[in-house]
Amino acid sequence: MNGLMMQMPLLISSLIRHADRHHGDTEIVSRRVEGDIHRYTYRDCHRRARQMANALARLGIRDSDAVGTIAWNGYRHMELYFAVSGSGAVLHTVNPRLHPDQIVYIADHAEDKAIFFDLSFLPIIKAIAGRTRTAKIFVAMTDAAHLPADHGIPGLVCYEDLIAGASDAYEWPVFSEEHASSICYTSGTTGNPKGVLYSHRSTLLHTYSIALPDSLNLSARDVLLPVVPMFHVNAWGLPYAACMVGSKLVYPGPGLDGKSLYELFESEQVTLSAGVPTVWQGLLAHVESQKLRFSSMNRTVIGGSACPPAMIHAFQDGYGVQVLHAWGMTEMSPVGTVATFKARHLAGSAAARNAVQARQGRVVFGVDMKVVDPEGRELPWDGKSSGDLLVRGPAILHSYFKNEGGDPLEEGWFPTGDVANIDADGYMQITDRSKDVIKSGGEWIGSIDLENIAMGHPAVAMAACIAVKHPKWDERPLLVVQKKPGAELDREQMLAWYEGKVANWWTPDDVAFVESIPLGATGKMLKNRLREQFRDYRLPDA
Ligand code: AMP
């Protein structure tokens, strides 16, 4: 027997409609590429999204067509989130830090019909226009006054002209909630990027789960500034979640340095932010050097790569900003776990709370996880047994776009490629990417642990630990260090820092100081590049 409740599909358009109807006056503030600060409301955003939906139809964009964006976090990008997906087309957010050849590859693979871009990315468009197979329409996300006369792109369309010429009378179509809504390509450090195609249903379920109190605890009383780019897994779903709960939104545009972010945090009284550790390093360096305080920010989400305990400590103890350490993947929409406390942690010791926060956290509702040994047997939740981390859930992919790479699942579970353990309370800790694991004398050494310790040293800006060949032990850890500007640190001091912090045999065999550690398109350390660079490195006793 079926239940007798309304059959209303979970659609992305319902988010912006809700935000307009119930939080219509709430502001969306954006630092624009044009250089100024733009402000309007959810009501304005909804109106312009409807106009854009009409304009897309006029451009010939049909149901299920892909529409690319190469843009910063800003209000026009937000309008496209709703205009494109809401009208039944598929939003393809492109990472501008990719090489133009890769952008052509993914635009063709996704079969983008049009590409919308911020003016800062005009050089990319110049490099790819004429090369993309299906994308023949290019739209500059600006007004005619700001469009450079010598842009050199034949038939270039101006975003504000499209809006001005379109009616705001538009009824969001109703279709199956399984309909594709957006596509994101994985950063893929090797091989071609693979597409993860989200649905309206997966997006809405993920939106509910990340807003919950033990996830990000997002509400209509928050002012949310997503630093995580809208081209990186839909800014972790935050634009959608803000609509669901009616938070004020602040978009930083291209201003991602510590000073620009701090100014916006203060001027807009931001309460919550989110981004990768490398961004927060810049912000912390700025507030430390200028002796500043945060007057409104009370928590920040840090994920995308492991958040070193030293950073958690700096935010919480130095500035009173609670850190929400989170883990996820493009394939998971992306949030999988968030490190928030259970009731008894509040009564426990500070050391126990620190230990909880150094872990990547508990699953958000809708994610199930397990760790398995090489034979696929589930390992106990004892906080020690590390193995391959597998996940499943309604916002986790079951195959890549166009079935690239074949069936990725193992008996219905998605193998994350991460190595982790889970403790008795369900808090998961990533110890490594499986391909980054260091295997010494048949035992695993957790590179993330070693990096976190190094990053706790006051002279260290960034540290990566990689495996180097060793005749006796097979592999041994080499620590690659980028010092803070002007800081003094030598090999012996760095190695002495590990004394008493790890088992002796975990201590890196050597330290290599580098000018800068290479970062990928989403701000993660490119360890494969370092492994390549140090492939023939001879360790002292090897
Ligand atoms: P992406 O799909 O590009 O977002 O990359 C996902 C991968 O980033 C995960 O599989 C992890 O290896 C890594 N990652 C994300 N968040 C964390 C975290 N909090 N700690 C450690 N690794 C993380």
mmCIF file of N, CA, C and O in Angstrom, residues 338-403:
data_model
loop_
_atom_site.group_PDB
_atom_site.id
_atom_site.type_symbol
_atom_site.label_atom_id
_atom_site.label_comp_id
_atom_site.label_asym_id
_atom_site.label_seq_id
_atom_site.Cartn_x
_atom_site.Cartn_y
_atom_site.Cartn_z
ATOM 1 N N VAL A 338 31.490 15.503 8.933
ATOM 2 C CA VAL A 338 31.824 16.769 9.594
ATOM 3 C C VAL A 338 32.163 16.429 11.050
ATOM 4 O O VAL A 338 31.458 15.639 11.687
ATOM 5 N N ALA A 339 33.231 17.046 11.558
ATOM 6 C CA ALA A 339 33.644 16.763 12.935
ATOM 7 C C ALA A 339 32.928 17.711 13.905
ATOM 8 O O ALA A 339 33.414 18.800 14.185
ATOM 9 N N THR A 340 31.736 17.296 14.341
ATOM 10 C CA THR A 340 31.039 18.042 15.393
ATOM 11 C C THR A 340 30.911 17.136 16.617
ATOM 12 O O THR A 340 30.905 15.909 16.495
ATOM 13 N N PHE A 341 30.784 17.758 17.781
ATOM 14 C CA PHE A 341 30.837 16.999 19.026
ATOM 15 C C PHE A 341 29.538 16.273 19.335
ATOM 16 O O PHE A 341 28.463 16.664 18.871
ATOM 17 N N LYS A 342 29.651 15.230 20.157
ATOM 18 C CA LYS A 342 28.478 14.654 20.822
ATOM 19 C C LYS A 342 28.413 15.273 22.215
ATOM 20 O O LYS A 342 29.400 15.882 22.673
ATOM 21 N N ALA A 343 27.280 15.082 22.889
ATOM 22 C CA ALA A 343 27.071 15.776 24.168
ATOM 23 C C ALA A 343 28.203 15.521 25.157
ATOM 24 O O ALA A 343 28.695 16.443 25.812
ATOM 25 N N ARG A 344 28.669 14.254 25.225
ATOM 26 C CA ARG A 344 29.644 13.982 26.272
ATOM 27 C C ARG A 344 31.011 14.616 26.018
ATOM 28 O O ARG A 344 31.804 14.780 26.932
ATOM 29 N N HIS A 345 31.292 14.994 24.755
ATOM 30 C CA HIS A 345 32.574 15.668 24.509
ATOM 31 C C HIS A 345 32.609 17.030 25.184
ATOM 32 O O HIS A 345 33.674 17.518 25.545
ATOM 33 N N LEU A 346 31.435 17.640 25.323
ATOM 34 C CA LEU A 346 31.402 18.979 25.924
ATOM 35 C C LEU A 346 31.812 18.910 27.395
ATOM 36 O O LEU A 346 32.438 19.821 27.918
ATOM 37 N N ALA A 347 31.446 17.787 28.037
ATOM 38 C CA ALA A 347 31.796 17.631 29.450
ATOM 39 C C ALA A 347 33.211 17.083 29.612
ATOM 40 O O ALA A 347 33.792 17.154 30.693
ATOM 41 N N GLY A 348 33.789 16.537 28.532
ATOM 42 C CA GLY A 348 35.113 15.909 28.623
ATOM 43 C C GLY A 348 36.247 16.915 28.591
ATOM 44 O O GLY A 348 36.041 18.128 28.684
ATOM 45 N N SER A 349 37.465 16.374 28.419
ATOM 46 C CA SER A 349 38.650 17.234 28.466
ATOM 47 C C SER A 349 38.857 17.949 27.128
ATOM 48 O O SER A 349 38.380 17.506 26.080
ATOM 49 N N ALA A 350 39.634 19.029 27.192
ATOM 50 C CA ALA A 350 39.964 19.768 25.968
ATOM 51 C C ALA A 350 40.775 18.869 25.040
ATOM 52 O O ALA A 350 40.607 18.906 23.809
ATOM 53 N N ALA A 351 41.641 18.024 25.633
ATOM 54 C CA ALA A 351 42.474 17.137 24.801
ATOM 55 C C ALA A 351 41.588 16.176 24.004
ATOM 56 O O ALA A 351 41.843 15.917 22.819
ATOM 57 N N ALA A 352 40.529 15.672 24.668
ATOM 58 C CA ALA A 352 39.633 14.738 23.970
ATOM 59 C C ALA A 352 38.898 15.460 22.840
ATOM 60 O O ALA A 352 38.698 14.906 21.759
ATOM 61 N N ARG A 353 38.533 16.711 23.088
ATOM 62 C CA ARG A 353 37.839 17.479 22.036
ATOM 63 C C ARG A 353 38.788 17.743 20.859
ATOM 64 O O ARG A 353 38.387 17.659 19.703
ATOM 65 N N ASN A 354 40.048 18.053 21.185
ATOM 66 C CA ASN A 354 41.019 18.278 20.108
ATOM 67 C C ASN A 354 41.176 17.033 19.256
ATOM 68 O O ASN A 354 41.289 17.109 18.034
ATOM 69 N N ALA A 355 41.185 15.871 19.942
ATOM 70 C CA ALA A 355 41.359 14.609 19.213
ATOM 71 C C ALA A 355 40.170 14.381 18.273
ATOM 72 O O ALA A 355 40.338 13.900 17.149
ATOM 73 N N VAL A 356 38.973 14.747 18.718
ATOM 74 C CA VAL A 356 37.784 14.593 17.869
ATOM 75 C C VAL A 356 37.909 15.491 16.641
ATOM 76 O O VAL A 356 37.661 15.078 15.509
ATOM 77 N N GLN A 357 38.343 16.717 16.852
ATOM 78 C CA GLN A 357 38.375 17.672 15.738
ATOM 79 C C GLN A 357 39.482 17.402 14.734
ATOM 80 O O GLN A 357 39.404 17.860 13.596
ATOM 81 N N ALA A 358 40.526 16.686 15.198
ATOM 82 C CA ALA A 358 41.597 16.351 14.258
ATOM 83 C C ALA A 358 41.119 15.270 13.292
ATOM 84 O O ALA A 358 41.689 15.067 12.228
ATOM 85 N N ARG A 359 40.033 14.565 13.673
ATOM 86 C CA ARG A 359 39.453 13.562 12.775
ATOM 87 C C ARG A 359 38.559 14.278 11.753
ATOM 88 O O ARG A 359 38.164 15.409 11.953
ATOM 89 N N GLN A 360 38.233 13.554 10.673
ATOM 90 C CA GLN A 360 37.422 14.190 9.621
ATOM 91 C C GLN A 360 35.938 14.174 9.967
ATOM 92 O O GLN A 360 35.151 14.840 9.312
ATOM 93 N N GLY A 361 35.549 13.408 10.996
ATOM 94 C CA GLY A 361 34.203 13.564 11.521
ATOM 95 C C GLY A 361 33.253 12.404 11.316
ATOM 96 O O GLY A 361 33.628 11.328 10.863
ATOM 97 N N ARG A 362 31.996 12.674 11.696
ATOM 98 C CA ARG A 362 30.910 11.686 11.573
ATOM 99 C C ARG A 362 30.177 11.920 10.266
ATOM 100 O O ARG A 362 30.128 13.055 9.778
ATOM 101 N N VAL A 363 29.535 10.877 9.743
ATOM 102 C CA VAL A 363 28.804 11.047 8.484
ATOM 103 C C VAL A 363 27.626 11.993 8.652
ATOM 104 O O VAL A 363 27.021 12.059 9.725
ATOM 105 N N VAL A 364 27.319 12.720 7.589
ATOM 106 C CA VAL A 364 26.063 13.461 7.543
ATOM 107 C C VAL A 364 24.982 12.456 7.154
ATOM 108 O O VAL A 364 25.285 11.423 6.531
ATOM 109 N N PHE A 365 23.730 12.736 7.512
ATOM 110 C CA PHE A 365 22.674 11.780 7.199
ATOM 111 C C PHE A 365 22.613 11.560 5.689
ATOM 112 O O PHE A 365 22.685 12.513 4.909
ATOM 113 N N GLY A 366 22.487 10.280 5.308
ATOM 114 C CA GLY A 366 22.437 9.962 3.877
ATOM 115 C C GLY A 366 23.742 9.354 3.390
ATOM 116 O O GLY A 366 23.822 8.899 2.260
ATOM 117 N N VAL A 367 24.774 9.365 4.236
ATOM 118 C CA VAL A 367 26.039 8.720 3.868
ATOM 119 C C VAL A 367 26.256 7.539 4.803
ATOM 120 O O VAL A 367 26.103 7.666 6.019
ATOM 121 N N ASP A 368 26.577 6.387 4.222
ATOM 122 C CA ASP A 368 26.969 5.237 5.016
ATOM 123 C C ASP A 368 28.425 4.961 4.651
ATOM 124 O O ASP A 368 28.813 5.141 3.496
ATOM 125 N N MET A 369 29.243 4.550 5.622
ATOM 126 C CA MET A 369 30.653 4.297 5.295
ATOM 127 C C MET A 369 31.176 3.073 6.025
ATOM 128 O O MET A 369 30.624 2.654 7.040
ATOM 129 N N LYS A 370 32.252 2.506 5.487
ATOM 130 C CA LYS A 370 32.942 1.399 6.162
ATOM 131 C C LYS A 370 34.393 1.376 5.695
ATOM 132 O O LYS A 370 34.724 1.929 4.636
ATOM 133 N N VAL A 371 35.264 0.771 6.526
ATOM 134 C CA VAL A 371 36.646 0.550 6.086
ATOM 135 C C VAL A 371 36.864 -0.949 5.955
ATOM 136 O O VAL A 371 36.352 -1.733 6.764
ATOM 137 N N VAL A 372 37.601 -1.336 4.901
ATOM 138 C CA VAL A 372 37.785 -2.765 4.627
ATOM 139 C C VAL A 372 39.261 -3.088 4.446
ATOM 140 O O VAL A 372 40.065 -2.224 4.087
ATOM 141 N N ASP A 373 39.612 -4.378 4.692
ATOM 142 C CA ASP A 373 40.987 -4.824 4.474
ATOM 143 C C ASP A 373 41.146 -5.183 2.989
ATOM 144 O O ASP A 373 40.180 -5.110 2.225
ATOM 145 N N PRO A 374 42.378 -5.563 2.569
ATOM 146 C CA PRO A 374 42.595 -5.823 1.136
ATOM 147 C C PRO A 374 41.687 -6.913 0.564
ATOM 148 O O PRO A 374 41.437 -6.957 -0.629
ATOM 149 N N GLU A 375 41.170 -7.791 1.435
ATOM 150 C CA GLU A 375 40.246 -8.837 0.950
ATOM 151 C C GLU A 375 38.797 -8.357 0.941
ATOM 152 O O GLU A 375 37.885 -9.115 0.622
ATOM 153 N N GLY A 376 38.569 -7.121 1.301
ATOM 154 C CA GLY A 376 37.220 -6.577 1.286
ATOM 155 C C GLY A 376 36.437 -6.835 2.564
ATOM 156 O O GLY A 376 35.237 -6.551 2.631
ATOM 157 N N ARG A 377 37.093 -7.370 3.605
ATOM 158 C CA ARG A 377 36.384 -7.637 4.877
ATOM 159 C C ARG A 377 36.314 -6.368 5.703
ATOM 160 O O ARG A 377 37.320 -5.655 5.838
ATOM 161 N N GLU A 378 35.147 -6.113 6.281
ATOM 162 C CA GLU A 378 34.983 -4.881 7.052
ATOM 163 C C GLU A 378 35.864 -4.906 8.300
ATOM 164 O O GLU A 378 35.934 -5.907 9.020
ATOM 165 N N LEU A 379 36.519 -3.793 8.583
ATOM 166 C CA LEU A 379 37.397 -3.680 9.756
ATOM 167 C C LEU A 379 36.613 -3.110 10.936
ATOM 168 O O LEU A 379 35.619 -2.390 10.745
ATOM 169 N N PRO A 380 37.056 -3.419 12.163
ATOM 170 C CA PRO A 380 36.324 -2.922 13.336
ATOM 171 C C PRO A 380 36.439 -1.399 13.490
ATOM 172 O O PRO A 380 37.425 -0.805 13.051
ATOM 173 N N TRP A 381 35.437 -0.804 14.141
ATOM 174 C CA TRP A 381 35.457 0.636 14.444
ATOM 175 C C TRP A 381 36.189 0.810 15.781
ATOM 176 O O TRP A 381 35.561 1.001 16.819
ATOM 177 N N ASP A 382 37.525 0.734 15.728
ATOM 178 C CA ASP A 382 38.302 0.808 16.956
ATOM 179 C C ASP A 382 39.237 2.020 16.974
ATOM 180 O O ASP A 382 40.065 2.156 17.867
ATOM 181 N N GLY A 383 39.133 2.855 15.959
ATOM 182 C CA GLY A 383 39.979 4.048 15.917
ATOM 183 C C GLY A 383 41.408 3.759 15.502
ATOM 184 O O GLY A 383 42.235 4.667 15.475
ATOM 185 N N LYS A 384 41.707 2.490 15.181
ATOM 186 C CA LYS A 384 43.093 2.131 14.827
ATOM 187 C C LYS A 384 43.175 1.415 13.481
ATOM 188 O O LYS A 384 44.062 1.699 12.696
ATOM 189 N N SER A 385 42.227 0.483 13.266
ATOM 190 C CA SER A 385 42.337 -0.373 12.078
ATOM 191 C C SER A 385 42.087 0.440 10.821
ATOM 192 O O SER A 385 40.961 0.863 10.558
ATOM 193 N N SER A 386 43.146 0.651 10.053
ATOM 194 C CA SER A 386 43.031 1.454 8.837
ATOM 195 C C SER A 386 42.836 0.563 7.625
ATOM 196 O O SER A 386 43.449 -0.500 7.521
ATOM 197 N N GLY A 387 42.018 1.011 6.711
ATOM 198 C CA GLY A 387 41.797 0.270 5.474
ATOM 199 C C GLY A 387 41.163 1.181 4.452
ATOM 200 O O GLY A 387 41.035 2.389 4.670
ATOM 201 N N ASP A 388 40.762 0.594 3.325
ATOM 202 C CA ASP A 388 40.140 1.392 2.264
ATOM 203 C C ASP A 388 38.760 1.847 2.703
ATOM 204 O O ASP A 388 37.968 1.064 3.224
ATOM 205 N N LEU A 389 38.489 3.114 2.464
ATOM 206 C CA LEU A 389 37.211 3.703 2.890
ATOM 207 C C LEU A 389 36.199 3.603 1.750
ATOM 208 O O LEU A 389 36.464 4.062 0.635
ATOM 209 N N LEU A 390 35.046 3.008 2.046
ATOM 210 C CA LEU A 390 33.972 2.852 1.053
ATOM 211 C C LEU A 390 32.727 3.595 1.534
ATOM 212 O O LEU A 390 32.454 3.626 2.750
ATOM 213 N N VAL A 391 31.978 4.147 0.602
ATOM 214 C CA VAL A 391 30.771 4.904 0.987
ATOM 215 C C VAL A 391 29.606 4.549 0.058
ATOM 216 O O VAL A 391 29.805 4.058 -1.052
ATOM 217 N N ARG A 392 28.406 4.820 0.550
ATOM 218 C CA ARG A 392 27.228 4.709 -0.321
ATOM 219 C C ARG A 392 26.169 5.683 0.176
ATOM 220 O O ARG A 392 26.184 6.081 1.346
ATOM 221 N N GLY A 393 25.265 6.051 -0.721
ATOM 222 C CA GLY A 393 24.206 6.977 -0.333
ATOM 223 C C GLY A 393 23.542 7.594 -1.553
ATOM 224 O O GLY A 393 24.079 7.510 -2.667
ATOM 225 N N PRO A 394 22.388 8.229 -1.366
ATOM 226 C CA PRO A 394 21.627 8.761 -2.503
ATOM 227 C C PRO A 394 22.241 9.997 -3.153
ATOM 228 O O PRO A 394 21.786 10.416 -4.209
ATOM 229 N N ALA A 395 23.280 10.580 -2.538
ATOM 230 C CA ALA A 395 23.953 11.718 -3.181
ATOM 231 C C ALA A 395 25.387 11.321 -3.559
ATOM 232 O O ALA A 395 26.269 12.168 -3.653
ATOM 233 N N ILE A 396 25.603 10.017 -3.772
ATOM 234 C CA ILE A 396 26.924 9.503 -4.169
ATOM 235 C C ILE A 396 26.790 8.845 -5.544
ATOM 236 O O ILE A 396 25.796 8.159 -5.806
ATOM 237 N N LEU A 397 27.784 9.082 -6.409
ATOM 238 C CA LEU A 397 27.599 8.639 -7.800
ATOM 239 C C LEU A 397 27.584 7.119 -7.934
ATOM 240 O O LEU A 397 28.188 6.426 -7.113
ATOM 241 N N HIS A 398 26.864 6.608 -8.957
ATOM 242 C CA HIS A 398 26.983 5.170 -9.233
ATOM 243 C C HIS A 398 27.754 4.914 -10.509
ATOM 244 O O HIS A 398 28.285 3.830 -10.713
ATOM 245 N N SER A 399 27.860 5.905 -11.413
ATOM 246 C CA SER A 399 28.826 5.765 -12.510
ATOM 247 C C SER A 399 29.193 7.153 -13.020
ATOM 248 O O SER A 399 28.429 8.105 -12.847
ATOM 249 N N TYR A 400 30.365 7.244 -13.626
ATOM 250 C CA TYR A 400 30.812 8.518 -14.182
ATOM 251 C C TYR A 400 30.065 8.795 -15.482
ATOM 252 O O TYR A 400 29.532 7.872 -16.106
ATOM 253 N N PHE A 401 30.050 10.055 -15.873
ATOM 254 C CA PHE A 401 29.349 10.476 -17.088
ATOM 255 C C PHE A 401 29.891 9.693 -18.289
ATOM 256 O O PHE A 401 31.101 9.558 -18.448
ATOM 257 N N LYS A 402 28.979 9.190 -19.091
ATOM 258 C CA LYS A 402 29.289 8.367 -20.270
ATOM 259 C C LYS A 402 30.027 7.086 -19.865
ATOM 260 O O LYS A 402 30.797 6.540 -20.651
ATOM 261 N N ASN A 403 29.811 6.683 -18.625
ATOM 262 C CA ASN A 403 30.386 5.439 -18.093
ATOM 263 C C ASN A 403 31.904 5.373 -18.241
ATOM 264 O O ASN A 403 32.491 4.294 -18.373
#
